[in-house]
Tab-separated table of N, CA and C and ligand atoms in Angstrom:
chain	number	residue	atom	x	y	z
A	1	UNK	N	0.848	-1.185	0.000
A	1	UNK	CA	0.000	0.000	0.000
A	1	UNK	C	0.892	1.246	0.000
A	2	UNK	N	0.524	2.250	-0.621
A	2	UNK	CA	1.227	3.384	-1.100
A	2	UNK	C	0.929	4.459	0.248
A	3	UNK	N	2.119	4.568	1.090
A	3	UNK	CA	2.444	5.653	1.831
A	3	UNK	C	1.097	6.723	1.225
A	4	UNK	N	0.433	7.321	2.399
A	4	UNK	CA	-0.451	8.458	2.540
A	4	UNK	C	0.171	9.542	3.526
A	5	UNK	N	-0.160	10.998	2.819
A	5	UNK	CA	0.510	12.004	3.816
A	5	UNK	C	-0.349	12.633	3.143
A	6	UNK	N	-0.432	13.895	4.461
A	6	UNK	CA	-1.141	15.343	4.198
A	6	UNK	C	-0.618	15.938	3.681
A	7	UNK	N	-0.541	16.980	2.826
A	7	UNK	CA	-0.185	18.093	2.056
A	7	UNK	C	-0.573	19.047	2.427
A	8	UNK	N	0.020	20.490	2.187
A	8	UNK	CA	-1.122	21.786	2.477
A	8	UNK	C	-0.429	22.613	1.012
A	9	UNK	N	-1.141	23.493	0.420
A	9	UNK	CA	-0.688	24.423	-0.786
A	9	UNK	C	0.312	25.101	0.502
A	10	UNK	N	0.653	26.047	-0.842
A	10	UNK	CA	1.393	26.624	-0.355
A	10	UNK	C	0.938	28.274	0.221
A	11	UNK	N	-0.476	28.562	0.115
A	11	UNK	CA	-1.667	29.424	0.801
A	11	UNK	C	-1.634	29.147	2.160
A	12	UNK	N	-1.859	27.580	2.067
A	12	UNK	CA	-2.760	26.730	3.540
A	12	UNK	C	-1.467	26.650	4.610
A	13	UNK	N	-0.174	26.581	3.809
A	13	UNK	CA	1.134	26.090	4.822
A	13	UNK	C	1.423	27.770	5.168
A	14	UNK	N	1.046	28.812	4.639
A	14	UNK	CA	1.786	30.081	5.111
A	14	UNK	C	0.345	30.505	5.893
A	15	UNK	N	-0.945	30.255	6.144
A	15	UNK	CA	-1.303	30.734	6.678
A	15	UNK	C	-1.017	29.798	8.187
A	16	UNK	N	-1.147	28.333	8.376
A	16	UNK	CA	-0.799	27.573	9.058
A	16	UNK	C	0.888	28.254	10.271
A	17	UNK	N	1.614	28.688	9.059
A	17	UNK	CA	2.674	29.460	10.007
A	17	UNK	C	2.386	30.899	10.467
A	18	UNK	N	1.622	31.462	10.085
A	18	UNK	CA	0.973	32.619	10.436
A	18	UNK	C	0.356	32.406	11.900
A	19	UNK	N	-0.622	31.231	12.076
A	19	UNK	CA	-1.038	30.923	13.487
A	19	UNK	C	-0.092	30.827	14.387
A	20	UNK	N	1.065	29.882	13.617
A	20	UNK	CA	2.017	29.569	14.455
A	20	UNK	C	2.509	30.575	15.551
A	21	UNK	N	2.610	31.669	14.670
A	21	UNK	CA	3.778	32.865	15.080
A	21	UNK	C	2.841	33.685	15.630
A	22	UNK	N	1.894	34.069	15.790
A	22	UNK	CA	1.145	35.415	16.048
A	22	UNK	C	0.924	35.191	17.497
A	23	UNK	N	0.956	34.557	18.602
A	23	UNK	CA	0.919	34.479	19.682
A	23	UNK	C	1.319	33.232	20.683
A	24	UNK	N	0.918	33.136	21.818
A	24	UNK	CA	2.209	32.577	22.610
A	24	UNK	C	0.735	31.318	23.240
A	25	UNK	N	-0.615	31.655	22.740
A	25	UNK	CA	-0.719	30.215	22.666
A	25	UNK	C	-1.444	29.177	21.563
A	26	UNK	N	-1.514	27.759	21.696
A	26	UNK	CA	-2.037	27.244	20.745
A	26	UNK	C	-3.715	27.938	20.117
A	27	UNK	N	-3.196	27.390	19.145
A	27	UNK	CA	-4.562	28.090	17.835
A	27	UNK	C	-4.917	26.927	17.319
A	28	UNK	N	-6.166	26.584	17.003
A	28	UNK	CA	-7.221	25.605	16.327
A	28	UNK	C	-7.744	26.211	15.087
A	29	UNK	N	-7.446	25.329	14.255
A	29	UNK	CA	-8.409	25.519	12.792
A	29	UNK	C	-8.708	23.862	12.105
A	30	UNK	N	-9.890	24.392	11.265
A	30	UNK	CA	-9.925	23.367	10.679
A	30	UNK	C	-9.436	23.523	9.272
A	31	UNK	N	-8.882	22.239	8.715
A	31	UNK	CA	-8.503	22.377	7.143
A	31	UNK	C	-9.240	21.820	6.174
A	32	UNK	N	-9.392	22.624	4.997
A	32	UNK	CA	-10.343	22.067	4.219
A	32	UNK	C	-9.713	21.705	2.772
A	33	UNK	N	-10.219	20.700	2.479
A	33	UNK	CA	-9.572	19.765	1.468
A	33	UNK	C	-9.811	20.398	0.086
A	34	UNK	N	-9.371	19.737	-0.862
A	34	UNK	CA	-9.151	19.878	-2.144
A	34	UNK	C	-11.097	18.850	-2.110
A	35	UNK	N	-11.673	18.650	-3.471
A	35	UNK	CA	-12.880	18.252	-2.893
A	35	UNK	C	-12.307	16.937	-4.154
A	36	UNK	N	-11.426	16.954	-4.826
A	36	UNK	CA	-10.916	15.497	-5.717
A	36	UNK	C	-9.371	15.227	-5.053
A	37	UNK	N	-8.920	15.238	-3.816
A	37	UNK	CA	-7.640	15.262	-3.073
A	37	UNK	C	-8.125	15.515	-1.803
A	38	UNK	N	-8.320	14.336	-0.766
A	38	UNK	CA	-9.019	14.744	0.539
A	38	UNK	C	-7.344	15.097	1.338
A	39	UNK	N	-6.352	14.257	0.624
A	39	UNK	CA	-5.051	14.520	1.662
A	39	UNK	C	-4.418	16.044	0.867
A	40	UNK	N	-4.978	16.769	0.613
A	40	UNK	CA	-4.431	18.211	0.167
A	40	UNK	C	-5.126	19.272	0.950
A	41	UNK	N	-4.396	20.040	1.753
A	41	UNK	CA	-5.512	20.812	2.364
A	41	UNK	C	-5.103	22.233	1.582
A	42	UNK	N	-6.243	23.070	1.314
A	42	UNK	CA	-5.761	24.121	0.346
A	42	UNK	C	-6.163	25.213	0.684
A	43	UNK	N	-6.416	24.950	2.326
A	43	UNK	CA	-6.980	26.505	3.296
A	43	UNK	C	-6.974	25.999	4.577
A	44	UNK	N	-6.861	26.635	5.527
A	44	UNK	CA	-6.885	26.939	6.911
A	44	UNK	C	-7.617	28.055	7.541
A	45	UNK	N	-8.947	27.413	8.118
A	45	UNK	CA	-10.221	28.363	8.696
A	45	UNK	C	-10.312	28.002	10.021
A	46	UNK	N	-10.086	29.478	10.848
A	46	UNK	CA	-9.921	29.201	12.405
A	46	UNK	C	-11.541	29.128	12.548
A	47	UNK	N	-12.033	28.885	13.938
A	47	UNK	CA	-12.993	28.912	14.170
A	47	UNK	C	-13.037	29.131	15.584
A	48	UNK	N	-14.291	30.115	16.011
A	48	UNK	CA	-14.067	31.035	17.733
A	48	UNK	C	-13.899	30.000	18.507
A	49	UNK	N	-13.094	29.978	19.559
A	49	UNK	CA	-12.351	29.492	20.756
A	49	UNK	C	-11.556	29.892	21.327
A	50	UNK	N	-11.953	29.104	22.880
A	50	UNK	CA	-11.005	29.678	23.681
A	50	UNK	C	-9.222	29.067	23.674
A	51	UNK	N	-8.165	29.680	23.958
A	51	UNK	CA	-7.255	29.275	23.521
A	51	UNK	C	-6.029	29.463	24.852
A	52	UNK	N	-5.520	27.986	25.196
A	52	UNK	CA	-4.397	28.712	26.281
A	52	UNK	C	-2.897	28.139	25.839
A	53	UNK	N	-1.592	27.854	26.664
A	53	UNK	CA	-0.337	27.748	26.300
A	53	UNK	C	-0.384	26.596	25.915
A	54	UNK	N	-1.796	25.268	26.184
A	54	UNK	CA	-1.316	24.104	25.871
A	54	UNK	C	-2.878	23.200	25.250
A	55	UNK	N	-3.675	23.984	24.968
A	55	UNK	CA	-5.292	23.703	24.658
A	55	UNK	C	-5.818	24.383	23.763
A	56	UNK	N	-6.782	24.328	23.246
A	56	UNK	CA	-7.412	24.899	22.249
A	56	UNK	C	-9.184	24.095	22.432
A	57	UNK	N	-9.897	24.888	22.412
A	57	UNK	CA	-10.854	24.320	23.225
A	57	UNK	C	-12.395	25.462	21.918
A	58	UNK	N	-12.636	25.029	20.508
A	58	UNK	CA	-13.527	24.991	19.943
A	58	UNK	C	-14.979	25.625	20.975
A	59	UNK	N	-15.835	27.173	20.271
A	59	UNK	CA	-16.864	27.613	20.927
A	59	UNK	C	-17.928	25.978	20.056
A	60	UNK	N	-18.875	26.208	20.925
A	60	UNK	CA	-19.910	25.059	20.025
A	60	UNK	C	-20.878	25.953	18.638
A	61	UNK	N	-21.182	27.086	19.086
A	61	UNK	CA	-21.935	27.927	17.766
A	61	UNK	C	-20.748	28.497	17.189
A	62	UNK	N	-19.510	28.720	17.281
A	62	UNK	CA	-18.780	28.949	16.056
A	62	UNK	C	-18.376	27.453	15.405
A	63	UNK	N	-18.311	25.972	16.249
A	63	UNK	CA	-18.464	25.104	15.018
A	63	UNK	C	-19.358	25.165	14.389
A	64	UNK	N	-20.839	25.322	14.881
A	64	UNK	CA	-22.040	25.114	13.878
A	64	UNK	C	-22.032	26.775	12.691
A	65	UNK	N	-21.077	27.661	13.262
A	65	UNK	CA	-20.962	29.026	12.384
A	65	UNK	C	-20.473	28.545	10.940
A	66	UNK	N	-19.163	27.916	11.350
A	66	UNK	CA	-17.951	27.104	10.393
A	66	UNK	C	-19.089	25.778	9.380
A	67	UNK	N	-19.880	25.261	10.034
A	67	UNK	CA	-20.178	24.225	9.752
A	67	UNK	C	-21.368	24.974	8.115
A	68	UNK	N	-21.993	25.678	8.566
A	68	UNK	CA	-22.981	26.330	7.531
A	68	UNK	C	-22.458	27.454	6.979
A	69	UNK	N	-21.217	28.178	6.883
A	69	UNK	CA	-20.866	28.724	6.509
A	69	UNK	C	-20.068	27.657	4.870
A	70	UNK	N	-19.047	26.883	5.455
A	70	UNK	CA	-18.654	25.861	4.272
A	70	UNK	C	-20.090	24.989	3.924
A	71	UNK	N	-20.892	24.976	4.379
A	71	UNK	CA	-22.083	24.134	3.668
A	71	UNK	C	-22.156	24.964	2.417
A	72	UNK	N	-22.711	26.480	2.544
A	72	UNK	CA	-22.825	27.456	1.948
A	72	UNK	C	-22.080	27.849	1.359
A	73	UNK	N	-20.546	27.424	1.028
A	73	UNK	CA	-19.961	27.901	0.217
A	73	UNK	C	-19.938	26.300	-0.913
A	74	UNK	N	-20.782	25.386	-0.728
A	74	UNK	CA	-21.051	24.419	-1.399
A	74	UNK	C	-20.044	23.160	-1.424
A	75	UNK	N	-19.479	23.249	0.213
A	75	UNK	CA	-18.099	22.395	0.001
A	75	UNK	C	-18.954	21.316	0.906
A	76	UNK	N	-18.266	19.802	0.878
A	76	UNK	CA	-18.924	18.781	1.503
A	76	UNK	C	-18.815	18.606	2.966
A	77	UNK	N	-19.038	17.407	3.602
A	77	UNK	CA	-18.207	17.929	5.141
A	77	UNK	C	-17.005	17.160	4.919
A	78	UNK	N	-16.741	15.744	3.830
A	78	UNK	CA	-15.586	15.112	4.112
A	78	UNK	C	-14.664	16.276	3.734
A	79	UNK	N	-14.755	17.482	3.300
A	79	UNK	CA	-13.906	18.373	2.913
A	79	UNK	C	-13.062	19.721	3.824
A	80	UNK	N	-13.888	19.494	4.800
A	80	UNK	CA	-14.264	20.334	6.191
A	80	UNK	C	-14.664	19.966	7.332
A	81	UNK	N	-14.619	18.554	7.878
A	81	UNK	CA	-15.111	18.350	8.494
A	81	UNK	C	-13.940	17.008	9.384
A	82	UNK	N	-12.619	16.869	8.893
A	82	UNK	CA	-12.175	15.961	9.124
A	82	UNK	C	-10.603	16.047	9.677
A	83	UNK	N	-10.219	17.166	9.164
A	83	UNK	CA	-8.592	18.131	9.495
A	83	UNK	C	-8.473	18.778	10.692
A	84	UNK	N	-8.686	18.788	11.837
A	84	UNK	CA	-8.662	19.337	12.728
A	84	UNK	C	-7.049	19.790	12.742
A	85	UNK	N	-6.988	20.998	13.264
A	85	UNK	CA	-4.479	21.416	13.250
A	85	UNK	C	-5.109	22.281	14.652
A	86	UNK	N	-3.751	22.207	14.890
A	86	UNK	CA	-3.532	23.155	16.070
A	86	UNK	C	-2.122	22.949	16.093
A	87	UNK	N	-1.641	24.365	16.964
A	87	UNK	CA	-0.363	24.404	16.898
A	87	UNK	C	0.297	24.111	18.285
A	88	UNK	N	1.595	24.568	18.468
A	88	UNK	CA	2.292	24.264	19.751
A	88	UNK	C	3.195	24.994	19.688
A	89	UNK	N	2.979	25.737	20.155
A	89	UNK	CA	4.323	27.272	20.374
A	89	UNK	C	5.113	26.511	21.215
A	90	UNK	N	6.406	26.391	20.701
A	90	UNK	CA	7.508	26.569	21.650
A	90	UNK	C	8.337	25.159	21.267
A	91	UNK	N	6.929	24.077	20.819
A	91	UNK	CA	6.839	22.712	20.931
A	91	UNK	C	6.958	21.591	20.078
A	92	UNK	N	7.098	21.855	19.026
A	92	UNK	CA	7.118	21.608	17.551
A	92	UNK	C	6.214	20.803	16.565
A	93	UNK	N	6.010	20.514	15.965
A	93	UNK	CA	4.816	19.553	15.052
A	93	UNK	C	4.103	18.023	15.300
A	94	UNK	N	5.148	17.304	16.468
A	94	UNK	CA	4.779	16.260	17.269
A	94	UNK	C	3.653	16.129	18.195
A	95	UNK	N	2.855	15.027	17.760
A	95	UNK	CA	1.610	15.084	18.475
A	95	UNK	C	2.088	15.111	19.962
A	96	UNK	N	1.237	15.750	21.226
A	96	UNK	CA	1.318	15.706	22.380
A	96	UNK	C	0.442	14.307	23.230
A	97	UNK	N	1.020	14.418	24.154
A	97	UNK	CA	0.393	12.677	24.910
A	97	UNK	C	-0.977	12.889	24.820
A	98	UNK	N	-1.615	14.528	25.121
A	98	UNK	CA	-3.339	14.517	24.808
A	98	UNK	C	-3.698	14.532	23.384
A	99	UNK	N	-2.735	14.629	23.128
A	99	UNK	CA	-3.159	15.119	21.388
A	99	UNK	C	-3.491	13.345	20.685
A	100	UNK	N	-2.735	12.255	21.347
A	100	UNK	CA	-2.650	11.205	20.939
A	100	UNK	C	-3.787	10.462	22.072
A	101	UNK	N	-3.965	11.240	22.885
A	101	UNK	CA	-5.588	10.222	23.404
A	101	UNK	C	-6.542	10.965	23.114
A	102	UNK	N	-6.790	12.107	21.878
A	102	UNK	CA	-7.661	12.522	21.324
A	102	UNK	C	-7.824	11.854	19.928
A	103	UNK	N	-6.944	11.208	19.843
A	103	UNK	CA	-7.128	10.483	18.385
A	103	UNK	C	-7.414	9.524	18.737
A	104	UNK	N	-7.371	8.767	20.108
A	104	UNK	CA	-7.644	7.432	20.400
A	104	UNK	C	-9.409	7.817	20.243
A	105	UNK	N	-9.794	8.741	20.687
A	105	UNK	CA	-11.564	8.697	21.516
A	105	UNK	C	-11.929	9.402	20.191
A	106	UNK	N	-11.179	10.344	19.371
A	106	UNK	CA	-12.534	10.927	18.374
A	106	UNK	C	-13.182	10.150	17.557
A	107	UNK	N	-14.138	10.726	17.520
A	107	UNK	CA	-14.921	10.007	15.947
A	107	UNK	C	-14.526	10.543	14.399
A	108	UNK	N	-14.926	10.042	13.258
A	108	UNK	CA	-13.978	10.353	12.190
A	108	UNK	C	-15.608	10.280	11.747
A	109	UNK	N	-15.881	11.234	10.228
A	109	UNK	CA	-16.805	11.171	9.527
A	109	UNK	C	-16.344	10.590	8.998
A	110	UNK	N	-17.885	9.831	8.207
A	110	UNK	CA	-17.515	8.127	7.650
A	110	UNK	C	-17.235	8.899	6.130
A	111	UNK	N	-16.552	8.101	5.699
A	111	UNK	CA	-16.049	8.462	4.069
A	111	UNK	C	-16.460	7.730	2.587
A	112	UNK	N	-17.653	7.759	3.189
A	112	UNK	CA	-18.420	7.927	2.019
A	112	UNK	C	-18.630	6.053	1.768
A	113	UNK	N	-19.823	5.497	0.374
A	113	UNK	CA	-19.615	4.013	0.470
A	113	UNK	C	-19.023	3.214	0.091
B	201	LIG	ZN1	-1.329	19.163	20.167
């Protein structure tokens, strides 16, 4: 089986370092895919939350803001609905021990039949 990796343009990777740098704590966005390339992400859309040196903690009506806003711009949800990023000031691109028992417990939208 052929190695899978994420991609980001080169839009999605400079705004991605833009979060990085603009303050001293983690930032949450979601990434939204190419809609024929689900492993290409070709934008980075924050969405309101609260944010501290080691969390990022999603409002619930700015997901449902995010959620009908990309409905409305006619994109799917496997397209928006599946990239969760956040960053780690100080800390570098390696998942954190919560970051890896959040992948144990989330749910994944199903991908289609
Ligand atoms: Zn993390």
């Amino acid at each position: 089986m052929a190695k899978l990796s994420l991609r980001f343009t080169p839009y999605a990777f400079a705004k991605l370092l833009f979060m990085r740098d603009i303050g001293d704590t983690e930032i949450g966005a979601m990434g939204i895919s190419k809609k024929d390339d689900a492993l290409l992400v070709q934008d980075i859309v924050m969405v309101k939350q609260k944010c501290t040196s080691s969390s990022t903690d999603f409002d619930e009506d700015g997901i449902a803001d995010f959620f009908d806003a990309q409905v409305d711009l006619g994109r799917h949800p496997e397209q928006f609905g599946r990239i969760w990023i956040h960053t780690h000031p100080g800390n570098g691109a390696s998942p954190s021990f919560k970051d890896e028992e959040t992948f144990n417990t989330a749910s994944l939208l199903p991908t289609g039949p």
